[in-house]
mmCIF file of C-alpha atoms in Angstrom:
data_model
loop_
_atom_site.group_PDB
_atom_site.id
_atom_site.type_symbol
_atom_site.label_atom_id
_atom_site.label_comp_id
_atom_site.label_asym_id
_atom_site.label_seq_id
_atom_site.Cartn_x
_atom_site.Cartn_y
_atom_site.Cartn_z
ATOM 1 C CA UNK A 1 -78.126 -13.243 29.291
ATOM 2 C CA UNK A 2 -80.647 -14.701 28.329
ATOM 3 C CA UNK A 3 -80.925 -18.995 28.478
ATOM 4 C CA UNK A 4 -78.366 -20.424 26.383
ATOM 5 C CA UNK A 5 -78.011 -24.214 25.424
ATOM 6 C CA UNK A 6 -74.560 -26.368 24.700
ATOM 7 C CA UNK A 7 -76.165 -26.403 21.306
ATOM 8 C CA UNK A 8 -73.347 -24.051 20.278
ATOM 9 C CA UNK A 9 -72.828 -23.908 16.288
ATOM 10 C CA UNK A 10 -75.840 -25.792 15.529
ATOM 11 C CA UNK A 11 -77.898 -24.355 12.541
ATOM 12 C CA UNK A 12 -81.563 -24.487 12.507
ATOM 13 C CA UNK A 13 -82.978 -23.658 9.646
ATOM 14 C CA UNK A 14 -86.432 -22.121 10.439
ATOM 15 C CA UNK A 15 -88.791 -21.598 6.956
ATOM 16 C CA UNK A 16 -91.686 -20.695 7.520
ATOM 17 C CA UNK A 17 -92.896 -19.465 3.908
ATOM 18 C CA UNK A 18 -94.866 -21.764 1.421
ATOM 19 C CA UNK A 19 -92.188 -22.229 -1.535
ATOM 20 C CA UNK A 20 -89.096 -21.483 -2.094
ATOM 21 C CA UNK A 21 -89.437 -19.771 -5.252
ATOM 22 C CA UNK A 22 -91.585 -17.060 -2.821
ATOM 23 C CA UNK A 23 -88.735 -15.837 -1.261
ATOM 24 C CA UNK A 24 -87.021 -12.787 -1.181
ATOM 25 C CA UNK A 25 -84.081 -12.984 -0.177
ATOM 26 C CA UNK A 26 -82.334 -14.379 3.383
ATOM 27 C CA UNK A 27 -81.506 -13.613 6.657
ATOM 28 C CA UNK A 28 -79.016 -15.174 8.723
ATOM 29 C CA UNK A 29 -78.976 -14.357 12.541
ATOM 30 C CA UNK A 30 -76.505 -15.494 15.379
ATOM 31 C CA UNK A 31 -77.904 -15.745 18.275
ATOM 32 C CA UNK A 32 -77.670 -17.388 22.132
ATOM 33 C CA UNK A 33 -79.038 -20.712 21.780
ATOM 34 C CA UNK A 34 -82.729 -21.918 22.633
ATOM 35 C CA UNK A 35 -83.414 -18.020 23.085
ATOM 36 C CA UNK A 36 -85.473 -17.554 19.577
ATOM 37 C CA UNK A 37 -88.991 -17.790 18.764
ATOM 38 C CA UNK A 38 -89.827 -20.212 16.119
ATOM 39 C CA UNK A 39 -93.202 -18.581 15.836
ATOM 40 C CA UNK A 40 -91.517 -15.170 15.669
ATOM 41 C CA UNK A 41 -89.320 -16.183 13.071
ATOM 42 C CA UNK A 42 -92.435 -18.037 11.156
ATOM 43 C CA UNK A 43 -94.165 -14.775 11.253
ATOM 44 C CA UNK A 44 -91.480 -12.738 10.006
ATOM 45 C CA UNK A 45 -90.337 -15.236 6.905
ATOM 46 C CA UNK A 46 -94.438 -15.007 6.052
ATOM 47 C CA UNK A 47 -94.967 -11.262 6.169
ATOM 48 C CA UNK A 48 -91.106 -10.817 4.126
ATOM 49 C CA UNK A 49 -90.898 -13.905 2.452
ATOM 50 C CA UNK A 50 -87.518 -14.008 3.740
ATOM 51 C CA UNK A 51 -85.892 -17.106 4.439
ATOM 52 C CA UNK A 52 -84.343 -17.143 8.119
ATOM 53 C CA UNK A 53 -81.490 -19.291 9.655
ATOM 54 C CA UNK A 54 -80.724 -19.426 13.089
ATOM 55 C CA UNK A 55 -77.609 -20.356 14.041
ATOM 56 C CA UNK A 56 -76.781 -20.486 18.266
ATOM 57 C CA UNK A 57 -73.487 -19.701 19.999
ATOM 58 C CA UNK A 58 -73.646 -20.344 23.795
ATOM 59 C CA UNK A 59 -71.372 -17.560 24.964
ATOM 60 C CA UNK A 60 -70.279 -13.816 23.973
ATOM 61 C CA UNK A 61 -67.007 -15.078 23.779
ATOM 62 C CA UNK A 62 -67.753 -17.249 20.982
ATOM 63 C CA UNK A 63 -69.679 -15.216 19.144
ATOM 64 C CA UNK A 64 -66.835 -13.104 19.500
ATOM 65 C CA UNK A 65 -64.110 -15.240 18.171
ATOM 66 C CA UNK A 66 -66.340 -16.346 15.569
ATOM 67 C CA UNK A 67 -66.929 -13.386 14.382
ATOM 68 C CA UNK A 68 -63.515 -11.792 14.494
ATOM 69 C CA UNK A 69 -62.547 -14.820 12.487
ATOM 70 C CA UNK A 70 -64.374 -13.982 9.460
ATOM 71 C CA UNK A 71 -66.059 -15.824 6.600
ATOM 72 C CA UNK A 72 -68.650 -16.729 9.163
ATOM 73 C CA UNK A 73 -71.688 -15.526 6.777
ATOM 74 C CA UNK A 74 -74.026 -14.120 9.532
ATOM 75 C CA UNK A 75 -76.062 -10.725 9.031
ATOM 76 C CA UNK A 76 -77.345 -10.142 12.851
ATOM 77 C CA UNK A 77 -75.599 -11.043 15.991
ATOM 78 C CA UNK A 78 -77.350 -10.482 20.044
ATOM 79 C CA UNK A 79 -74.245 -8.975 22.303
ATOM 80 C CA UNK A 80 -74.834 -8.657 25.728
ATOM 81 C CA UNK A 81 -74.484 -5.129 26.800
ATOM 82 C CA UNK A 82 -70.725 -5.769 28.443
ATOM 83 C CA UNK A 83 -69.771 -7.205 24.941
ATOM 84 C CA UNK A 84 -71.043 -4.355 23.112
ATOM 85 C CA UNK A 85 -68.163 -1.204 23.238
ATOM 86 C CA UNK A 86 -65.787 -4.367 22.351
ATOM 87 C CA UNK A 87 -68.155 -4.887 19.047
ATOM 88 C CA UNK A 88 -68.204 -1.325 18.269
ATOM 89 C CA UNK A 89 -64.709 -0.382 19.092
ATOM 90 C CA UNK A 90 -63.686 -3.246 16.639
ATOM 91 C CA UNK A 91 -65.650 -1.794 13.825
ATOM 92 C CA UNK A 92 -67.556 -5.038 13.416
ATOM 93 C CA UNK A 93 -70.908 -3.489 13.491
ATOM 94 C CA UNK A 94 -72.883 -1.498 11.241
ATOM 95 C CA UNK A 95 -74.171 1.786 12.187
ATOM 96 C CA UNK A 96 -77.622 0.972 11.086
ATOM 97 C CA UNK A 97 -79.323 3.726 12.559
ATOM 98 C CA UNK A 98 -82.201 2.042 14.160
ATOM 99 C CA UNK A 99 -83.357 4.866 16.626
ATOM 100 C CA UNK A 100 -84.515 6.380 13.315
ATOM 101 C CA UNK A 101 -87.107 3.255 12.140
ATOM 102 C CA UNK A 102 -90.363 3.763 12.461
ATOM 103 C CA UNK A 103 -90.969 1.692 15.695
ATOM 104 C CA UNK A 104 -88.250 2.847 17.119
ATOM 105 C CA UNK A 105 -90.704 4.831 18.835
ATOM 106 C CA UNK A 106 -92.172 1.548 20.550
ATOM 107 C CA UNK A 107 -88.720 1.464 22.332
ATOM 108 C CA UNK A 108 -89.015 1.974 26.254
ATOM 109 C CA UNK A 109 -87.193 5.064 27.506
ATOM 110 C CA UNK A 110 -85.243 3.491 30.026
ATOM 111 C CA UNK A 111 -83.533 1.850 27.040
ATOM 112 C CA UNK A 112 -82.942 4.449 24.712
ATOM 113 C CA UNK A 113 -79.735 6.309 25.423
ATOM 114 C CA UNK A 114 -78.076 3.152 27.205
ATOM 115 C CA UNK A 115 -73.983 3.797 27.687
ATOM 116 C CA UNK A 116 -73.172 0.634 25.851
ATOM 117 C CA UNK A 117 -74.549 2.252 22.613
ATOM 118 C CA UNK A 118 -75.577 6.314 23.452
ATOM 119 C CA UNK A 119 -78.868 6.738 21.165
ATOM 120 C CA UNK A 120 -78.767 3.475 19.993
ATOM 121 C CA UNK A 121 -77.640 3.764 16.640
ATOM 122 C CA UNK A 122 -76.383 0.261 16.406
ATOM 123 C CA UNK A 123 -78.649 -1.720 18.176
ATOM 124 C CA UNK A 124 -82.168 -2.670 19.367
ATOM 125 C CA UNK A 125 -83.346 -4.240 22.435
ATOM 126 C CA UNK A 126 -84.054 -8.447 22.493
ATOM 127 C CA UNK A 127 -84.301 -9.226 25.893
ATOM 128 C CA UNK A 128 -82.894 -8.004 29.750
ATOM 129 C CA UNK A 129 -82.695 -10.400 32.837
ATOM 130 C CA UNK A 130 -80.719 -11.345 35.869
ATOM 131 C CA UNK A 131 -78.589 -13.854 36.871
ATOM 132 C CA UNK A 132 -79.731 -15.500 40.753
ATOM 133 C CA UNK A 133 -80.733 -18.354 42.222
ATOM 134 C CA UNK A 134 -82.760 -21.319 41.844
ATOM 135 C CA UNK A 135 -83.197 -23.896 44.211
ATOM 136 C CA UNK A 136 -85.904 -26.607 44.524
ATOM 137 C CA UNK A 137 -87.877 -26.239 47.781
ATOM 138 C CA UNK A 138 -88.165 -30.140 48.305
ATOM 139 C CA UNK A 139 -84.282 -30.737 48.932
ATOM 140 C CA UNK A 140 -83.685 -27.206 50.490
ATOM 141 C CA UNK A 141 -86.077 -24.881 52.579
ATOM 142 C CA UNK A 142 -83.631 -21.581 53.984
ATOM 143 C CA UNK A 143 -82.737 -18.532 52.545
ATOM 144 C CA UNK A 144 -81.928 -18.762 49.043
ATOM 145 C CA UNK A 145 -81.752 -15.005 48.332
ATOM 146 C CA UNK A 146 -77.931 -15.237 48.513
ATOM 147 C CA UNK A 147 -75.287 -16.159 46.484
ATOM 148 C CA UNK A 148 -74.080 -18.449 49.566
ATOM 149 C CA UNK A 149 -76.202 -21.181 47.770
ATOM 150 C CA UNK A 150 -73.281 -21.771 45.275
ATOM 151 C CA UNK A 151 -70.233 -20.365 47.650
ATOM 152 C CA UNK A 152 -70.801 -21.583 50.426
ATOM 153 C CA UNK A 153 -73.527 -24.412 49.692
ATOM 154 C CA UNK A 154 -75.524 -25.775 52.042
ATOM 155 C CA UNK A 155 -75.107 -29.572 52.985
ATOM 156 C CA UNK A 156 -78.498 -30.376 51.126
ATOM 157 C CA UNK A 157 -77.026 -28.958 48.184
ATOM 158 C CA UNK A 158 -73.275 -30.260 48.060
ATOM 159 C CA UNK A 159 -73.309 -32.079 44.754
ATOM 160 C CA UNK A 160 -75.958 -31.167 43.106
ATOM 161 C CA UNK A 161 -75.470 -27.607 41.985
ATOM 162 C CA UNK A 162 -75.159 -26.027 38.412
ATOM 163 C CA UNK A 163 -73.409 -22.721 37.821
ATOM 164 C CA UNK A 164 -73.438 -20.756 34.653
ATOM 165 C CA UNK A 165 -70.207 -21.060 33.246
ATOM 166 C CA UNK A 166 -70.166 -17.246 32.312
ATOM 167 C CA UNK A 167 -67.010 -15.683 33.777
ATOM 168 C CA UNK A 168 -68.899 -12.262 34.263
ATOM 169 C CA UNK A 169 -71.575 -13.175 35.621
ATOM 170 C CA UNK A 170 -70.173 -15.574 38.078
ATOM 171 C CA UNK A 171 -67.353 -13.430 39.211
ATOM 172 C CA UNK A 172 -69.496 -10.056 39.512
ATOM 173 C CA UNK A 173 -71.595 -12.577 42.122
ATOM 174 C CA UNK A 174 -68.337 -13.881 43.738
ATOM 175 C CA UNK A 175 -66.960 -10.048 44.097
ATOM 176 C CA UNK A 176 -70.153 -8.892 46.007
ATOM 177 C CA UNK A 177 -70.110 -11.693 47.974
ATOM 178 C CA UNK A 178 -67.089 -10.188 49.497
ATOM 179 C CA UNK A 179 -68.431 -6.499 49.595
ATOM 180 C CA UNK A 180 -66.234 -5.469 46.880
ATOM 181 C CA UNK A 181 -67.587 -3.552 43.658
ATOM 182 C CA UNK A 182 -67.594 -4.916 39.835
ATOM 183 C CA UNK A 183 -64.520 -4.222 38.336
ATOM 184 C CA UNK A 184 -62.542 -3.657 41.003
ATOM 185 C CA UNK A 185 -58.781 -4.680 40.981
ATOM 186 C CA UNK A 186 -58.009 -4.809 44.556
ATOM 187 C CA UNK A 187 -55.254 -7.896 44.957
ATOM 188 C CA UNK A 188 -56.364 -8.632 48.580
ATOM 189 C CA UNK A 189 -60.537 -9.376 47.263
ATOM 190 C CA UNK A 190 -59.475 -10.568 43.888
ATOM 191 C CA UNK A 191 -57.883 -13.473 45.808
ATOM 192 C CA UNK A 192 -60.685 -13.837 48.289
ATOM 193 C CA UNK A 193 -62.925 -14.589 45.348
ATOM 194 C CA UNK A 194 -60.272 -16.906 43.142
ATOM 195 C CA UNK A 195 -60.049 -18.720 46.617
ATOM 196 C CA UNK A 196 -63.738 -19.015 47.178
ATOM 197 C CA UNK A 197 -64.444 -20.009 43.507
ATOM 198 C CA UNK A 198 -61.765 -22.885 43.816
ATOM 199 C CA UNK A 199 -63.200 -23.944 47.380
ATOM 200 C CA UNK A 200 -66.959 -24.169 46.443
ATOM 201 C CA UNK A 201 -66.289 -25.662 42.524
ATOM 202 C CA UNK A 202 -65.391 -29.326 43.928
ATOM 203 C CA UNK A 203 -69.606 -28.819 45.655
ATOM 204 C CA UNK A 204 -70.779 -28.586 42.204
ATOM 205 C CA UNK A 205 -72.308 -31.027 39.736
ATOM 206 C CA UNK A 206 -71.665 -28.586 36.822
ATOM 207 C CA UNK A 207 -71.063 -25.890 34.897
ATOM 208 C CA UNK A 208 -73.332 -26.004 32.326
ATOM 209 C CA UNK A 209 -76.151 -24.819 30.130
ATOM 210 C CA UNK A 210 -78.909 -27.563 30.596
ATOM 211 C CA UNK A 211 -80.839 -26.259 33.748
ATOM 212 C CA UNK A 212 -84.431 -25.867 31.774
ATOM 213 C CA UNK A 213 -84.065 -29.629 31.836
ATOM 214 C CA UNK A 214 -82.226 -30.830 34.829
ATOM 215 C CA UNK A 215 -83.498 -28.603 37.235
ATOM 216 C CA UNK A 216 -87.556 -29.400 37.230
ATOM 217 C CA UNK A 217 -86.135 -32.786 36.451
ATOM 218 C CA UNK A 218 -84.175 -33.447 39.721
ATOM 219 C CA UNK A 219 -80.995 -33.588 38.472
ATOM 220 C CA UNK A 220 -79.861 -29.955 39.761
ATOM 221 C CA UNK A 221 -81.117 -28.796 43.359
ATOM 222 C CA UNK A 222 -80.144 -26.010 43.336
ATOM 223 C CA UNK A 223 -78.407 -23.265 39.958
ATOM 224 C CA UNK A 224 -76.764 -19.930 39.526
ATOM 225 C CA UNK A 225 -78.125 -19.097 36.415
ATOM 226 C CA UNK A 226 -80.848 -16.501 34.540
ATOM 227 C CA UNK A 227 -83.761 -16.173 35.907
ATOM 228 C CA UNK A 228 -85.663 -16.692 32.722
ATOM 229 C CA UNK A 229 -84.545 -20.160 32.047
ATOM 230 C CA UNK A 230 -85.463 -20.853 35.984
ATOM 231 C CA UNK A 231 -88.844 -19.815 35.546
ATOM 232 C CA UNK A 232 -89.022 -22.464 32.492
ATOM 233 C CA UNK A 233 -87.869 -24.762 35.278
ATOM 234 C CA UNK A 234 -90.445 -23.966 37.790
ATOM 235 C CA UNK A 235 -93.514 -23.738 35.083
ATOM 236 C CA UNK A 236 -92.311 -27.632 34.549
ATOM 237 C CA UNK A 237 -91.851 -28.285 38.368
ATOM 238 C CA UNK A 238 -93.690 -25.644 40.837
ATOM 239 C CA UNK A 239 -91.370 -26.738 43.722
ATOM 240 C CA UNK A 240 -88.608 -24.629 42.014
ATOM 241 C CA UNK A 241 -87.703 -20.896 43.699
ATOM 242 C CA UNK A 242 -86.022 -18.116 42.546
ATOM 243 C CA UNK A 243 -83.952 -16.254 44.611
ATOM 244 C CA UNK A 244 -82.198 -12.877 44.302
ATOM 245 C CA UNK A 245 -78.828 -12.780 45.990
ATOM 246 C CA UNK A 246 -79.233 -9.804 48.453
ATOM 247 C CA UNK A 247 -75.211 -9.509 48.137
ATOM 248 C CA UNK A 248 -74.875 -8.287 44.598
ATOM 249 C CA UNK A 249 -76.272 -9.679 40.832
ATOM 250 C CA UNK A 250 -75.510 -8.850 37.825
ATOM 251 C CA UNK A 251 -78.492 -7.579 35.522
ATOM 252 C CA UNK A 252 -77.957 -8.081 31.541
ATOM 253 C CA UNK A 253 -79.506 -6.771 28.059
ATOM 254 C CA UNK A 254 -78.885 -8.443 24.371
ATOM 255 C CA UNK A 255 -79.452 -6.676 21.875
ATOM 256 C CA UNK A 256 -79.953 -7.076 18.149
ATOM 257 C CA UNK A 257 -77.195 -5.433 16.189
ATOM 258 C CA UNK A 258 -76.471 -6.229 12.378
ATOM 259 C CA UNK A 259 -72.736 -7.123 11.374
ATOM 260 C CA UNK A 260 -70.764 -4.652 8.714
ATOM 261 C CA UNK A 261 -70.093 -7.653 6.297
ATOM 262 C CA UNK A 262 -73.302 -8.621 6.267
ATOM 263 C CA UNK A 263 -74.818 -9.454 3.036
ATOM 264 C CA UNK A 264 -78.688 -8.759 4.021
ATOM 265 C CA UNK A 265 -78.393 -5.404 5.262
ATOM 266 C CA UNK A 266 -82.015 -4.057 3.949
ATOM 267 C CA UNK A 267 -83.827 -8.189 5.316
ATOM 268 C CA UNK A 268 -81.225 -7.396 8.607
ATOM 269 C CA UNK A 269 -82.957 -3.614 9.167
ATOM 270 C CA UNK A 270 -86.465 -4.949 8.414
ATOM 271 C CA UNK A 271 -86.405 -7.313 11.425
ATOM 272 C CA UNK A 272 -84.812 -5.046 13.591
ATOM 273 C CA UNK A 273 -87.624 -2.916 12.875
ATOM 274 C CA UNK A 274 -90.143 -5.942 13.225
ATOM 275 C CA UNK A 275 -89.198 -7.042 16.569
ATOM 276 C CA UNK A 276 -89.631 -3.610 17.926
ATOM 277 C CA UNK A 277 -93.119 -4.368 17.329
ATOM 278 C CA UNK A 278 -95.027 -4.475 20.569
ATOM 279 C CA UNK A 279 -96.629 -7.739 19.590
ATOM 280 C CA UNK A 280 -93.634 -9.501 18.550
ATOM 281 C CA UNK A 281 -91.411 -8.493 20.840
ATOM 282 C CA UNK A 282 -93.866 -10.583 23.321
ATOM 283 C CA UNK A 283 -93.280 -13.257 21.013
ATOM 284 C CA UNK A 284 -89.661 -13.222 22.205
ATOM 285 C CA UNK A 285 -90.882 -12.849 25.651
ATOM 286 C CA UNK A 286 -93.003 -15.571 25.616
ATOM 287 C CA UNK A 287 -90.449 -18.259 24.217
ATOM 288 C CA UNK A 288 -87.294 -17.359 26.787
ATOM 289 C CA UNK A 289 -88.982 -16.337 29.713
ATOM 290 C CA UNK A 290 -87.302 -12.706 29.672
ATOM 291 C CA UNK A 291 -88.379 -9.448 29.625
ATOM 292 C CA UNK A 292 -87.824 -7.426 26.597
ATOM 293 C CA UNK A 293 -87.471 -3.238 26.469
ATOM 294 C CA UNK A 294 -90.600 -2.328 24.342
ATOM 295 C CA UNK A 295 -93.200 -0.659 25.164
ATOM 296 C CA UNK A 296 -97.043 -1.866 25.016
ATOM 297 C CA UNK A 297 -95.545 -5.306 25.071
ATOM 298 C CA UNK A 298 -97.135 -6.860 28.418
ATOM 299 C CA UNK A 299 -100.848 -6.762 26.966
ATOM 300 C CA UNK A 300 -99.502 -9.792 24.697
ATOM 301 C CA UNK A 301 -97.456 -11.545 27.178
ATOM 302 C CA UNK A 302 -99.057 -14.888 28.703
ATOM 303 C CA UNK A 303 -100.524 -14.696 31.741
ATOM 304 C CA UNK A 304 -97.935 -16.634 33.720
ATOM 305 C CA UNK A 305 -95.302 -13.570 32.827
ATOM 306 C CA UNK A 306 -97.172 -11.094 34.429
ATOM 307 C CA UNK A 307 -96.433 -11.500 38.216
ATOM 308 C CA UNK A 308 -93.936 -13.801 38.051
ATOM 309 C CA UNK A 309 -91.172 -13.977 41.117
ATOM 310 C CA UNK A 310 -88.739 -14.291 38.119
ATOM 311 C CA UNK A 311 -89.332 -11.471 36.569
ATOM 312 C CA UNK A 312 -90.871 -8.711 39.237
ATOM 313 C CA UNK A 313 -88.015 -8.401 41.705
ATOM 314 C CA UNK A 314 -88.799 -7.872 45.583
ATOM 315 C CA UNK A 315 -88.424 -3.862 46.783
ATOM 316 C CA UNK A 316 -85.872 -4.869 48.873
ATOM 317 C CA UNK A 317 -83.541 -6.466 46.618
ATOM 318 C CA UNK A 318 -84.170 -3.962 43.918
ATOM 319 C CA UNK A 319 -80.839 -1.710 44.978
ATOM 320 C CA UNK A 320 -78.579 -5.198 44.559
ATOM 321 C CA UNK A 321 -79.002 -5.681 41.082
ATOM 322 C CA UNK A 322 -76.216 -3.790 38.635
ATOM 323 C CA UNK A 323 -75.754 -3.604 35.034
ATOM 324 C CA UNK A 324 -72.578 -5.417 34.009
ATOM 325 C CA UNK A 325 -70.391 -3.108 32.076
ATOM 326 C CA UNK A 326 -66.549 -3.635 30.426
ATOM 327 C CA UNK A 327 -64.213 -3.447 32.659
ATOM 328 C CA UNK A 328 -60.881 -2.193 31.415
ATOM 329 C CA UNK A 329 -58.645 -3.955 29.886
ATOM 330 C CA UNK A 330 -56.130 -4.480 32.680
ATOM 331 C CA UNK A 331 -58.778 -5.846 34.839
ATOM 332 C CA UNK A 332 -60.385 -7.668 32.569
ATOM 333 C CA UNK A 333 -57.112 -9.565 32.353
ATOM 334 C CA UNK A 334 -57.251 -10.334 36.296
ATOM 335 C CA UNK A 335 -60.722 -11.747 35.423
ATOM 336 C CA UNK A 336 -59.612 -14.265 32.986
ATOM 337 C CA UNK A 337 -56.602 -15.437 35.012
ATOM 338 C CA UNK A 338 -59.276 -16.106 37.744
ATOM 339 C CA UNK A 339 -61.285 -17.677 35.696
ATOM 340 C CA UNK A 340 -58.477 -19.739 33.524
ATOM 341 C CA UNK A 341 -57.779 -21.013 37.557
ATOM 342 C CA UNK A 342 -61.055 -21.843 38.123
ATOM 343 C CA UNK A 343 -61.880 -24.234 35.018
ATOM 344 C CA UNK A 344 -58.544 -25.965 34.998
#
């Protein structure tokens, strides 16, 4: 998850050593746009002398594609956990063995032995989240912890919604909506939620990646989207609320992984290991609004992190949030279709 920007395929080119003729080497790293630290990535070229490029995607599918593609010259990509068994079981990723760094240790324990990658020994935590609901309080005062507020909008709110466009994320909302569980394949709820989607689309403004901007703004009143990039909307505008649909959401993690052709394995392994840092790891906090999975990190987060409504979810909303996983293949099929539908 994660806030990601239409910014797709853009390269930023982020040096942050004096001199070119200090550097050692590079790094390239693919990665959901608008979700990296300059400052982190300033502090890591100065302590390597490494010269970093950033280049954003603005989906898992096209990292993906890119990716599979080759001759794309990237040494780290950020999968979302979902995305990761694809990753492995295509043998794009190195086995880089980072539960064995030395602040690997840093790692919290609830994201050690995760099922997307058992042990981690291909990846490293960047940042976790959920996908809800914002809604500013001006144009709309009811319940907004529900996923109604995009299905079923609300007559304040007809017109002047964003959604995600992130089939997974959307569709694991829709499918709760309707009681049913993630990944399920029943014909009879699967068209429930391809008729619900196609209903409530025509209420929307957009599908799109710009709600840090158009939602304190005015120009959204209301998103399904992550709840980091709302809380960037509501530290611009304080009349922005996040909600947590009490139906169902989807929680995510990214994760840092390093690609098998990639050509700075030993500058690739070095940040993995420096972002497991407690201090920088805040440093990715900070930036995207998410929290990350290492440990001692909070004593370096800014003060408007710690308590936010964003982040610290209410007790009784707690047991609706679920990891996305894969689904299988077959399903995953029915998902698309739905979602092919649904953008036409």
């Amino acid at each position: 998850m994660h806030w990601k920007t239409a910014a797709a395929g853009a390269a930023i080119a982020l040096m942050g050593f004096v001199g070119s003729a200090a550097a050692e080497g590079a790094l390239n790293i693919y990665n959901w746009g608008d979700y990296t630290n300059p400052e982190l990535i300033k502090k890591f070229e100065d302590k390597y002398k490494v010269k970093v490029t950033v280049t954003d995607y603005d989906s898992n599918d096209t990292a993906l594609a890119k990716v599979r593609a080759g001759g794309h010259g990237f040494d780290i990509v950020v999968p979302s956990a979902n995305y990761m068994p694809i990753w492995i079981k295509e043998g794009l990723l190195l086995e880089a063995q980072p539960d064995q760094m030395e602040n690997f240790k840093n790692v919290d324990e609830r994201w050690v032995n995760v099922p997307w990658d058992p042990g981690r020994r291909y990846s490293v935590p960047w940042q976790w989240g959920v996908s809800g609901i914002g809604v500013n309080k001006k144009v709309f005062g009811g319940d907004i912890n529900t996923s109604a507020i995009f299905l079923d909008p609300p007559k304040e709110l007809v017109g002047k919604i964003n959604v995600e466009p992130e089939m997974n994320d959307v569709l694991f909302a829709t499918i709760k909506y309707f009681g049913g569980d993630w990944c399920t394949a029943d014909r009879e709820v699967l068209k429930k939620v391809r008729d619900k989607l196609l209903e409530a689309k025509p209420k929307w403004l957009a599908m799109d990646y710009s709600v840090t901007e158009k939602l304190p703004s005015g120009d959204y009143a209301g998103v399904y989207y992550w709840n980091g990039a709302i809380m960037r909307a509501r530290l611009k505008n304080p009349d922005i609320a996040f909600g947590y649909p009490k139906e169902g959401y989807p929680v995510f993690m990214d994760s840092v992984t390093i690609l098998k052709d990639a050509k700075n394995v030993e500058n690739a392994k070095l940040f993995m290991n420096f972002i497991m840092e407690p201090e920088n790891a805040a440093l990715i906090s900070a930036f995207a609004k998410y929290a990350n999975g290492v440990k001692g990190s909070d004593q370096f987060l800014p003060a408007e992190m710690k308590g936010a409504p964003e982040l610290v979810v209410p007790a009784q909303y707690e047991k609706a949030g679920e990891f996305l996983v894969a689904c299988p293949p077959d399903v995953a099929e029915l998902y698309t279709r739905i979602w092919t539908d649904v953008n036409k």
